[in-house]
Amino acid sequence: MSYGGLAGGLRAVEHLRLVFAELHSVTMRDTVSFHNAWENFAEDGSLLRPEIPEGAGKAMLDQLTWWGRTLRAGRAHAAYGAR
C-alpha cells in the first residue's frame, strides 16, 4: 500500500520490489490505483465509477490466488532452502 500517486508512492513500491526479491519474497505487479482520487470519490466517500477498481482488484486477487496455490504446491513438493 502506498500514497502519493504516480510520482511518489507507486514508484517507491516498485523500488521495494527489488528489496523483497533479495529477501526471496514473491511480489505481484498488479495493483489497484486511484489516480486523481478527488475525481473518483463522491462527498460521502463512495466510488463514482466502481467498475474501474473492481476490475483491477479482481485481477490482483486472481494473481494472489494463483501465487498462493503455486507456492503451497511447491512447498509440499520440496522445502525452500534460501542460501
mmCIF file of N, CA, C and O in Angstrom:
data_model
loop_
_atom_site.group_PDB
_atom_site.id
_atom_site.type_symbol
_atom_site.label_atom_id
_atom_site.label_comp_id
_atom_site.label_asym_id
_atom_site.label_seq_id
_atom_site.Cartn_x
_atom_site.Cartn_y
_atom_site.Cartn_z
ATOM 1 N N MET A 1 0.853 -1.157 0.000
ATOM 2 C CA MET A 1 0.000 0.000 0.000
ATOM 3 C C MET A 1 0.904 1.226 0.000
ATOM 4 O O MET A 1 1.926 1.254 0.667
ATOM 5 N N SER A 2 0.528 2.197 -0.787
ATOM 6 C CA SER A 2 1.319 3.425 -0.829
ATOM 7 C C SER A 2 0.406 4.624 -1.007
ATOM 8 O O SER A 2 -0.764 4.485 -1.301
ATOM 9 N N TYR A 3 1.004 5.777 -0.826
ATOM 10 C CA TYR A 3 0.285 7.030 -1.016
ATOM 11 C C TYR A 3 1.209 7.970 -1.767
ATOM 12 O O TYR A 3 2.396 8.018 -1.498
ATOM 13 N N GLY A 4 0.668 8.699 -2.696
ATOM 14 C CA GLY A 4 1.479 9.688 -3.380
ATOM 15 C C GLY A 4 1.339 9.683 -4.884
ATOM 16 O O GLY A 4 1.943 10.494 -5.554
ATOM 17 N N GLY A 5 0.573 8.770 -5.418
ATOM 18 C CA GLY A 5 0.336 8.770 -6.850
ATOM 19 C C GLY A 5 1.517 8.295 -7.674
ATOM 20 O O GLY A 5 2.458 7.690 -7.181
ATOM 21 N N LEU A 6 1.459 8.597 -8.952
ATOM 22 C CA LEU A 6 2.473 8.118 -9.895
ATOM 23 C C LEU A 6 3.861 8.631 -9.577
ATOM 24 O O LEU A 6 4.852 7.937 -9.779
ATOM 25 N N ALA A 7 3.969 9.827 -9.080
ATOM 26 C CA ALA A 7 5.283 10.412 -8.854
ATOM 27 C C ALA A 7 5.908 9.968 -7.546
ATOM 28 O O ALA A 7 7.096 10.145 -7.351
ATOM 29 N N GLY A 8 5.163 9.379 -6.645
ATOM 30 C CA GLY A 8 5.714 9.062 -5.340
ATOM 31 C C GLY A 8 5.505 7.630 -4.918
ATOM 32 O O GLY A 8 6.387 6.788 -5.050
ATOM 33 N N GLY A 9 4.325 7.352 -4.430
ATOM 34 C CA GLY A 9 4.051 6.058 -3.821
ATOM 35 C C GLY A 9 4.229 4.869 -4.744
ATOM 36 O O GLY A 9 4.856 3.875 -4.368
ATOM 37 N N LEU A 10 3.704 4.942 -5.949
ATOM 38 C CA LEU A 10 3.817 3.808 -6.858
ATOM 39 C C LEU A 10 5.257 3.533 -7.241
ATOM 40 O O LEU A 10 5.682 2.385 -7.334
ATOM 41 N N ARG A 11 6.033 4.561 -7.430
ATOM 42 C CA ARG A 11 7.453 4.384 -7.760
ATOM 43 C C ARG A 11 8.224 3.796 -6.575
ATOM 44 O O ARG A 11 9.087 2.943 -6.741
ATOM 45 N N ALA A 12 7.896 4.235 -5.375
ATOM 46 C CA ALA A 12 8.547 3.699 -4.181
ATOM 47 C C ALA A 12 8.247 2.213 -4.029
ATOM 48 O O ALA A 12 9.139 1.422 -3.700
ATOM 49 N N VAL A 13 7.011 1.821 -4.283
ATOM 50 C CA VAL A 13 6.641 0.408 -4.199
ATOM 51 C C VAL A 13 7.424 -0.403 -5.231
ATOM 52 O O VAL A 13 7.901 -1.498 -4.933
ATOM 53 N N GLU A 14 7.585 0.120 -6.421
ATOM 54 C CA GLU A 14 8.355 -0.591 -7.445
ATOM 55 C C GLU A 14 9.805 -0.790 -7.007
ATOM 56 O O GLU A 14 10.388 -1.844 -7.245
ATOM 57 N N HIS A 15 10.382 0.177 -6.359
ATOM 58 C CA HIS A 15 11.750 0.023 -5.861
ATOM 59 C C HIS A 15 11.808 -1.003 -4.726
ATOM 60 O O HIS A 15 12.788 -1.746 -4.613
ATOM 61 N N LEU A 16 10.783 -1.052 -3.912
ATOM 62 C CA LEU A 16 10.757 -2.029 -2.823
ATOM 63 C C LEU A 16 10.656 -3.456 -3.336
ATOM 64 O O LEU A 16 11.094 -4.395 -2.658
ATOM 65 N N ARG A 17 10.118 -3.634 -4.532
ATOM 66 C CA ARG A 17 10.049 -4.986 -5.104
ATOM 67 C C ARG A 17 11.445 -5.570 -5.254
ATOM 68 O O ARG A 17 11.647 -6.779 -5.063
ATOM 69 N N LEU A 18 12.450 -4.745 -5.562
ATOM 70 C CA LEU A 18 13.834 -5.225 -5.667
ATOM 71 C C LEU A 18 14.359 -5.676 -4.308
ATOM 72 O O LEU A 18 15.081 -6.675 -4.201
ATOM 73 N N VAL A 19 14.005 -4.943 -3.271
ATOM 74 C CA VAL A 19 14.417 -5.321 -1.913
ATOM 75 C C VAL A 19 13.797 -6.665 -1.546
ATOM 76 O O VAL A 19 14.463 -7.561 -1.024
ATOM 77 N N PHE A 20 12.519 -6.823 -1.822
ATOM 78 C CA PHE A 20 11.844 -8.074 -1.494
ATOM 79 C C PHE A 20 12.398 -9.245 -2.295
ATOM 80 O O PHE A 20 12.447 -10.373 -1.792
ATOM 81 N N ALA A 21 12.838 -9.012 -3.510
ATOM 82 C CA ALA A 21 13.462 -10.081 -4.294
ATOM 83 C C ALA A 21 14.719 -10.586 -3.597
ATOM 84 O O ALA A 21 14.991 -11.792 -3.580
ATOM 85 N N GLU A 22 15.482 -9.693 -3.008
ATOM 86 C CA GLU A 22 16.683 -10.095 -2.271
ATOM 87 C C GLU A 22 16.345 -10.896 -1.015
ATOM 88 O O GLU A 22 17.167 -11.668 -0.521
ATOM 89 N N LEU A 23 15.151 -10.719 -0.505
ATOM 90 C CA LEU A 23 14.690 -11.462 0.668
ATOM 91 C C LEU A 23 13.995 -12.762 0.281
ATOM 92 O O LEU A 23 13.411 -13.434 1.121
ATOM 93 N N HIS A 24 14.050 -13.094 -1.010
ATOM 94 C CA HIS A 24 13.417 -14.304 -1.557
ATOM 95 C C HIS A 24 11.902 -14.285 -1.366
ATOM 96 O O HIS A 24 11.288 -15.323 -1.121
ATOM 97 N N SER A 25 11.305 -13.131 -1.471
ATOM 98 C CA SER A 25 9.855 -12.986 -1.374
ATOM 99 C C SER A 25 9.265 -12.837 -2.764
ATOM 100 O O SER A 25 9.882 -12.271 -3.655
ATOM 101 N N VAL A 26 8.069 -13.329 -2.931
ATOM 102 C CA VAL A 26 7.354 -13.171 -4.188
ATOM 103 C C VAL A 26 6.542 -11.890 -4.117
ATOM 104 O O VAL A 26 5.855 -11.637 -3.130
ATOM 105 N N THR A 27 6.637 -11.069 -5.146
ATOM 106 C CA THR A 27 5.832 -9.840 -5.210
ATOM 107 C C THR A 27 4.893 -9.919 -6.401
ATOM 108 O O THR A 27 5.062 -10.750 -7.285
ATOM 109 N N MET A 28 3.916 -9.053 -6.406
ATOM 110 C CA MET A 28 2.956 -9.015 -7.505
ATOM 111 C C MET A 28 3.023 -7.658 -8.192
ATOM 112 O O MET A 28 3.161 -6.632 -7.542
ATOM 113 N N ARG A 29 2.907 -7.681 -9.484
ATOM 114 C CA ARG A 29 2.978 -6.461 -10.284
ATOM 115 C C ARG A 29 1.644 -5.722 -10.327
ATOM 116 O O ARG A 29 1.594 -4.506 -10.361
ATOM 117 N N ASP A 30 0.550 -6.458 -10.357
ATOM 118 C CA ASP A 30 -0.767 -5.832 -10.488
ATOM 119 C C ASP A 30 -1.108 -5.019 -9.247
ATOM 120 O O ASP A 30 -0.762 -5.385 -8.126
ATOM 121 N N THR A 31 -1.788 -3.896 -9.456
ATOM 122 C CA THR A 31 -2.158 -3.009 -8.362
ATOM 123 C C THR A 31 -3.580 -2.496 -8.543
ATOM 124 O O THR A 31 -4.174 -2.635 -9.615
ATOM 125 N N VAL A 32 -4.103 -1.903 -7.505
ATOM 126 C CA VAL A 32 -5.357 -1.154 -7.566
ATOM 127 C C VAL A 32 -4.982 0.280 -7.236
ATOM 128 O O VAL A 32 -4.525 0.564 -6.137
ATOM 129 N N SER A 33 -5.123 1.164 -8.197
ATOM 130 C CA SER A 33 -4.719 2.563 -8.017
ATOM 131 C C SER A 33 -5.915 3.490 -8.176
ATOM 132 O O SER A 33 -6.834 3.209 -8.936
ATOM 133 N N PHE A 34 -5.847 4.582 -7.453
ATOM 134 C CA PHE A 34 -6.875 5.618 -7.546
ATOM 135 C C PHE A 34 -6.201 6.918 -7.966
ATOM 136 O O PHE A 34 -5.906 7.772 -7.138
ATOM 137 N N HIS A 35 -5.917 7.043 -9.246
ATOM 138 C CA HIS A 35 -5.325 8.269 -9.764
ATOM 139 C C HIS A 35 -6.362 9.388 -9.686
ATOM 140 O O HIS A 35 -7.542 9.160 -9.939
ATOM 141 N N ASN A 36 -5.917 10.572 -9.350
ATOM 142 C CA ASN A 36 -6.832 11.713 -9.205
ATOM 143 C C ASN A 36 -8.008 11.359 -8.304
ATOM 144 O O ASN A 36 -9.172 11.461 -8.693
ATOM 145 N N ALA A 37 -7.695 10.934 -7.101
ATOM 146 C CA ALA A 37 -8.718 10.436 -6.174
ATOM 147 C C ALA A 37 -9.877 11.407 -6.014
ATOM 148 O O ALA A 37 -11.029 10.980 -5.888
ATOM 149 N N TRP A 38 -9.603 12.703 -6.018
ATOM 150 C CA TRP A 38 -10.669 13.703 -5.838
ATOM 151 C C TRP A 38 -11.708 13.645 -6.953
ATOM 152 O O TRP A 38 -12.803 14.125 -6.776
ATOM 153 N N GLU A 39 -11.368 13.021 -8.090
ATOM 154 C CA GLU A 39 -12.319 12.882 -9.198
ATOM 155 C C GLU A 39 -13.039 11.540 -9.173
ATOM 156 O O GLU A 39 -13.956 11.319 -9.959
ATOM 157 N N ASN A 40 -12.626 10.625 -8.293
ATOM 158 C CA ASN A 40 -13.178 9.273 -8.278
ATOM 159 C C ASN A 40 -14.089 8.977 -7.100
ATOM 160 O O ASN A 40 -14.718 7.932 -7.072
ATOM 161 N N PHE A 41 -14.141 9.891 -6.121
ATOM 162 C CA PHE A 41 -14.952 9.654 -4.941
ATOM 163 C C PHE A 41 -15.975 10.767 -4.758
ATOM 164 O O PHE A 41 -15.687 11.936 -4.995
ATOM 165 N N ALA A 42 -17.171 10.383 -4.306
ATOM 166 C CA ALA A 42 -18.231 11.349 -4.002
ATOM 167 C C ALA A 42 -17.959 11.962 -2.627
ATOM 168 O O ALA A 42 -17.067 11.526 -1.907
ATOM 169 N N GLU A 43 -18.726 12.950 -2.271
ATOM 170 C CA GLU A 43 -18.576 13.626 -0.981
ATOM 171 C C GLU A 43 -18.688 12.659 0.200
ATOM 172 O O GLU A 43 -18.038 12.829 1.214
ATOM 173 N N ASP A 44 -19.537 11.624 0.047
ATOM 174 C CA ASP A 44 -19.729 10.664 1.140
ATOM 175 C C ASP A 44 -18.677 9.555 1.158
ATOM 176 O O ASP A 44 -18.732 8.653 1.975
ATOM 177 N N GLY A 45 -17.709 9.611 0.243
ATOM 178 C CA GLY A 45 -16.637 8.622 0.186
ATOM 179 C C GLY A 45 -16.902 7.448 -0.724
ATOM 180 O O GLY A 45 -16.044 6.589 -0.900
ATOM 181 N N SER A 46 -18.082 7.391 -1.318
ATOM 182 C CA SER A 46 -18.386 6.269 -2.215
ATOM 183 C C SER A 46 -17.701 6.484 -3.569
ATOM 184 O O SER A 46 -17.424 7.621 -3.980
ATOM 185 N N LEU A 47 -17.429 5.385 -4.249
ATOM 186 C CA LEU A 47 -16.794 5.452 -5.570
ATOM 187 C C LEU A 47 -17.791 5.908 -6.620
ATOM 188 O O LEU A 47 -18.930 5.430 -6.657
ATOM 189 N N LEU A 48 -17.352 6.790 -7.484
ATOM 190 C CA LEU A 48 -18.219 7.256 -8.567
ATOM 191 C C LEU A 48 -18.255 6.253 -9.713
ATOM 192 O O LEU A 48 -19.279 6.084 -10.364
ATOM 193 N N ARG A 49 -17.133 5.571 -9.968
ATOM 194 C CA ARG A 49 -17.051 4.557 -11.033
ATOM 195 C C ARG A 49 -16.414 3.291 -10.449
ATOM 196 O O ARG A 49 -15.241 3.010 -10.684
ATOM 197 N N PRO A 50 -17.178 2.520 -9.696
ATOM 198 C CA PRO A 50 -16.605 1.358 -9.004
ATOM 199 C C PRO A 50 -16.094 0.269 -9.937
ATOM 200 O O PRO A 50 -15.261 -0.533 -9.538
ATOM 201 N N GLU A 51 -16.547 0.254 -11.171
ATOM 202 C CA GLU A 51 -16.119 -0.815 -12.091
ATOM 203 C C GLU A 51 -14.616 -0.770 -12.385
ATOM 204 O O GLU A 51 -13.999 -1.792 -12.669
ATOM 205 N N ILE A 52 -14.008 0.406 -12.283
ATOM 206 C CA ILE A 52 -12.569 0.521 -12.576
ATOM 207 C C ILE A 52 -11.736 -0.172 -11.498
ATOM 208 O O ILE A 52 -10.982 -1.101 -11.807
ATOM 209 N N PRO A 53 -11.842 0.206 -10.216
ATOM 210 C CA PRO A 53 -11.047 -0.503 -9.207
ATOM 211 C C PRO A 53 -11.504 -1.949 -8.989
ATOM 212 O O PRO A 53 -10.696 -2.799 -8.624
ATOM 213 N N GLU A 54 -12.779 -2.246 -9.231
ATOM 214 C CA GLU A 54 -13.244 -3.617 -9.065
ATOM 215 C C GLU A 54 -12.552 -4.540 -10.061
ATOM 216 O O GLU A 54 -12.152 -5.656 -9.711
ATOM 217 N N GLY A 55 -12.382 -4.092 -11.307
ATOM 218 C CA GLY A 55 -11.694 -4.898 -12.312
ATOM 219 C C GLY A 55 -10.233 -5.115 -11.956
ATOM 220 O O GLY A 55 -9.711 -6.231 -12.051
ATOM 221 N N ALA A 56 -9.581 -4.043 -11.513
ATOM 222 C CA ALA A 56 -8.172 -4.151 -11.106
ATOM 223 C C ALA A 56 -8.039 -5.017 -9.860
ATOM 224 O O ALA A 56 -7.103 -5.816 -9.749
ATOM 225 N N GLY A 57 -8.972 -4.876 -8.938
ATOM 226 C CA GLY A 57 -8.944 -5.683 -7.722
ATOM 227 C C GLY A 57 -9.127 -7.155 -8.007
ATOM 228 O O GLY A 57 -8.443 -8.006 -7.430
ATOM 229 N N LYS A 58 -10.023 -7.482 -8.939
ATOM 230 C CA LYS A 58 -10.228 -8.884 -9.306
ATOM 231 C C LYS A 58 -8.968 -9.459 -9.925
ATOM 232 O O LYS A 58 -8.551 -10.566 -9.588
ATOM 233 N N ALA A 59 -8.331 -8.712 -10.824
ATOM 234 C CA ALA A 59 -7.098 -9.189 -11.454
ATOM 235 C C ALA A 59 -6.013 -9.419 -10.396
ATOM 236 O O ALA A 59 -5.308 -10.438 -10.422
ATOM 237 N N MET A 60 -5.886 -8.498 -9.449
ATOM 238 C CA MET A 60 -4.870 -8.625 -8.410
ATOM 239 C C MET A 60 -5.162 -9.823 -7.505
ATOM 240 O O MET A 60 -4.262 -10.603 -7.181
ATOM 241 N N LEU A 61 -6.422 -10.012 -7.095
ATOM 242 C CA LEU A 61 -6.772 -11.135 -6.236
ATOM 243 C C LEU A 61 -6.649 -12.468 -6.965
ATOM 244 O O LEU A 61 -6.257 -13.478 -6.366
ATOM 245 N N ASP A 62 -6.940 -12.489 -8.262
ATOM 246 C CA ASP A 62 -6.735 -13.707 -9.055
ATOM 247 C C ASP A 62 -5.261 -14.073 -9.087
ATOM 248 O O ASP A 62 -4.890 -15.247 -8.956
ATOM 249 N N GLN A 63 -4.403 -13.071 -9.259
ATOM 250 C CA GLN A 63 -2.962 -13.317 -9.266
ATOM 251 C C GLN A 63 -2.492 -13.784 -7.893
ATOM 252 O O GLN A 63 -1.684 -14.724 -7.794
ATOM 253 N N LEU A 64 -2.984 -13.181 -6.823
ATOM 254 C CA LEU A 64 -2.629 -13.590 -5.469
ATOM 255 C C LEU A 64 -3.053 -15.041 -5.216
ATOM 256 O O LEU A 64 -2.295 -15.825 -4.638
ATOM 257 N N THR A 65 -4.232 -15.411 -5.661
ATOM 258 C CA THR A 65 -4.711 -16.790 -5.517
ATOM 259 C C THR A 65 -3.800 -17.756 -6.258
ATOM 260 O O THR A 65 -3.425 -18.807 -5.727
ATOM 261 N N TRP A 66 -3.414 -17.398 -7.478
ATOM 262 C CA TRP A 66 -2.524 -18.255 -8.265
ATOM 263 C C TRP A 66 -1.193 -18.455 -7.543
ATOM 264 O O TRP A 66 -0.712 -19.578 -7.406
ATOM 265 N N TRP A 67 -0.595 -17.355 -7.064
ATOM 266 C CA TRP A 67 0.679 -17.449 -6.368
ATOM 267 C C TRP A 67 0.538 -18.275 -5.093
ATOM 268 O O TRP A 67 1.411 -19.087 -4.755
ATOM 269 N N GLY A 68 -0.526 -18.075 -4.350
ATOM 270 C CA GLY A 68 -0.732 -18.831 -3.117
ATOM 271 C C GLY A 68 -0.805 -20.319 -3.371
ATOM 272 O O GLY A 68 -0.155 -21.124 -2.694
ATOM 273 N N ARG A 69 -1.581 -20.715 -4.363
ATOM 274 C CA ARG A 69 -1.716 -22.144 -4.699
ATOM 275 C C ARG A 69 -0.406 -22.707 -5.230
ATOM 276 O O ARG A 69 -0.008 -23.823 -4.877
ATOM 277 N N THR A 70 0.268 -21.946 -6.067
ATOM 278 C CA THR A 70 1.520 -22.411 -6.654
ATOM 279 C C THR A 70 2.603 -22.577 -5.596
ATOM 280 O O THR A 70 3.329 -23.582 -5.577
ATOM 281 N N LEU A 71 2.730 -21.607 -4.700
ATOM 282 C CA LEU A 71 3.741 -21.703 -3.651
ATOM 283 C C LEU A 71 3.420 -22.805 -2.649
ATOM 284 O O LEU A 71 4.317 -23.495 -2.161
ATOM 285 N N ARG A 72 2.138 -23.007 -2.355
ATOM 286 C CA ARG A 72 1.749 -24.104 -1.460
ATOM 287 C C ARG A 72 2.133 -25.447 -2.077
ATOM 288 O O ARG A 72 2.688 -26.316 -1.395
ATOM 289 N N ALA A 73 1.854 -25.616 -3.365
ATOM 290 C CA ALA A 73 2.220 -26.864 -4.045
ATOM 291 C C ALA A 73 3.735 -27.043 -4.068
ATOM 292 O O ALA A 73 4.241 -28.156 -3.878
ATOM 293 N N GLY A 74 4.470 -25.966 -4.283
ATOM 294 C CA GLY A 74 5.925 -26.043 -4.285
ATOM 295 C C GLY A 74 6.476 -26.457 -2.934
ATOM 296 O O GLY A 74 7.388 -27.292 -2.841
ATOM 297 N N ARG A 75 5.940 -25.893 -1.860
ATOM 298 C CA ARG A 75 6.391 -26.248 -0.503
ATOM 299 C C ARG A 75 6.070 -27.699 -0.182
ATOM 300 O O ARG A 75 6.833 -28.382 0.510
ATOM 301 N N ALA A 76 4.934 -28.202 -0.683
ATOM 302 C CA ALA A 76 4.572 -29.605 -0.435
ATOM 303 C C ALA A 76 5.537 -30.545 -1.168
ATOM 304 O O ALA A 76 5.817 -31.637 -0.691
ATOM 305 N N HIS A 77 6.056 -30.096 -2.298
ATOM 306 C CA HIS A 77 6.973 -30.920 -3.088
ATOM 307 C C HIS A 77 8.380 -30.910 -2.508
ATOM 308 O O HIS A 77 9.021 -31.951 -2.415
ATOM 309 N N ALA A 78 8.874 -29.758 -2.132
ATOM 310 C CA ALA A 78 10.239 -29.641 -1.601
ATOM 311 C C ALA A 78 10.365 -28.374 -0.768
ATOM 312 O O ALA A 78 9.828 -27.329 -1.139
ATOM 313 N N ALA A 79 11.101 -28.477 0.308
ATOM 314 C CA ALA A 79 11.331 -27.308 1.152
ATOM 315 C C ALA A 79 12.227 -26.308 0.408
ATOM 316 O O ALA A 79 13.102 -26.692 -0.367
ATOM 317 N N TYR A 80 11.982 -25.043 0.651
ATOM 318 C CA TYR A 80 12.769 -23.992 0.021
ATOM 319 C C TYR A 80 13.959 -23.682 0.926
ATOM 320 O O TYR A 80 13.790 -23.344 2.084
ATOM 321 N N GLY A 81 15.144 -23.782 0.371
ATOM 322 C CA GLY A 81 16.339 -23.511 1.157
ATOM 323 C C GLY A 81 17.099 -22.317 0.605
ATOM 324 O O GLY A 81 17.957 -22.475 -0.258
ATOM 325 N N ALA A 82 16.754 -21.121 1.049
ATOM 326 C CA ALA A 82 17.450 -19.916 0.596
ATOM 327 C C ALA A 82 18.881 -19.939 1.127
ATOM 328 O O ALA A 82 19.122 -20.285 2.273
ATOM 329 N N ARG A 83 19.809 -19.606 0.296
ATOM 330 C CA ARG A 83 21.214 -19.570 0.715
ATOM 331 C C ARG A 83 21.743 -18.172 0.596
ATOM 332 O O ARG A 83 21.524 -17.418 -0.175
#
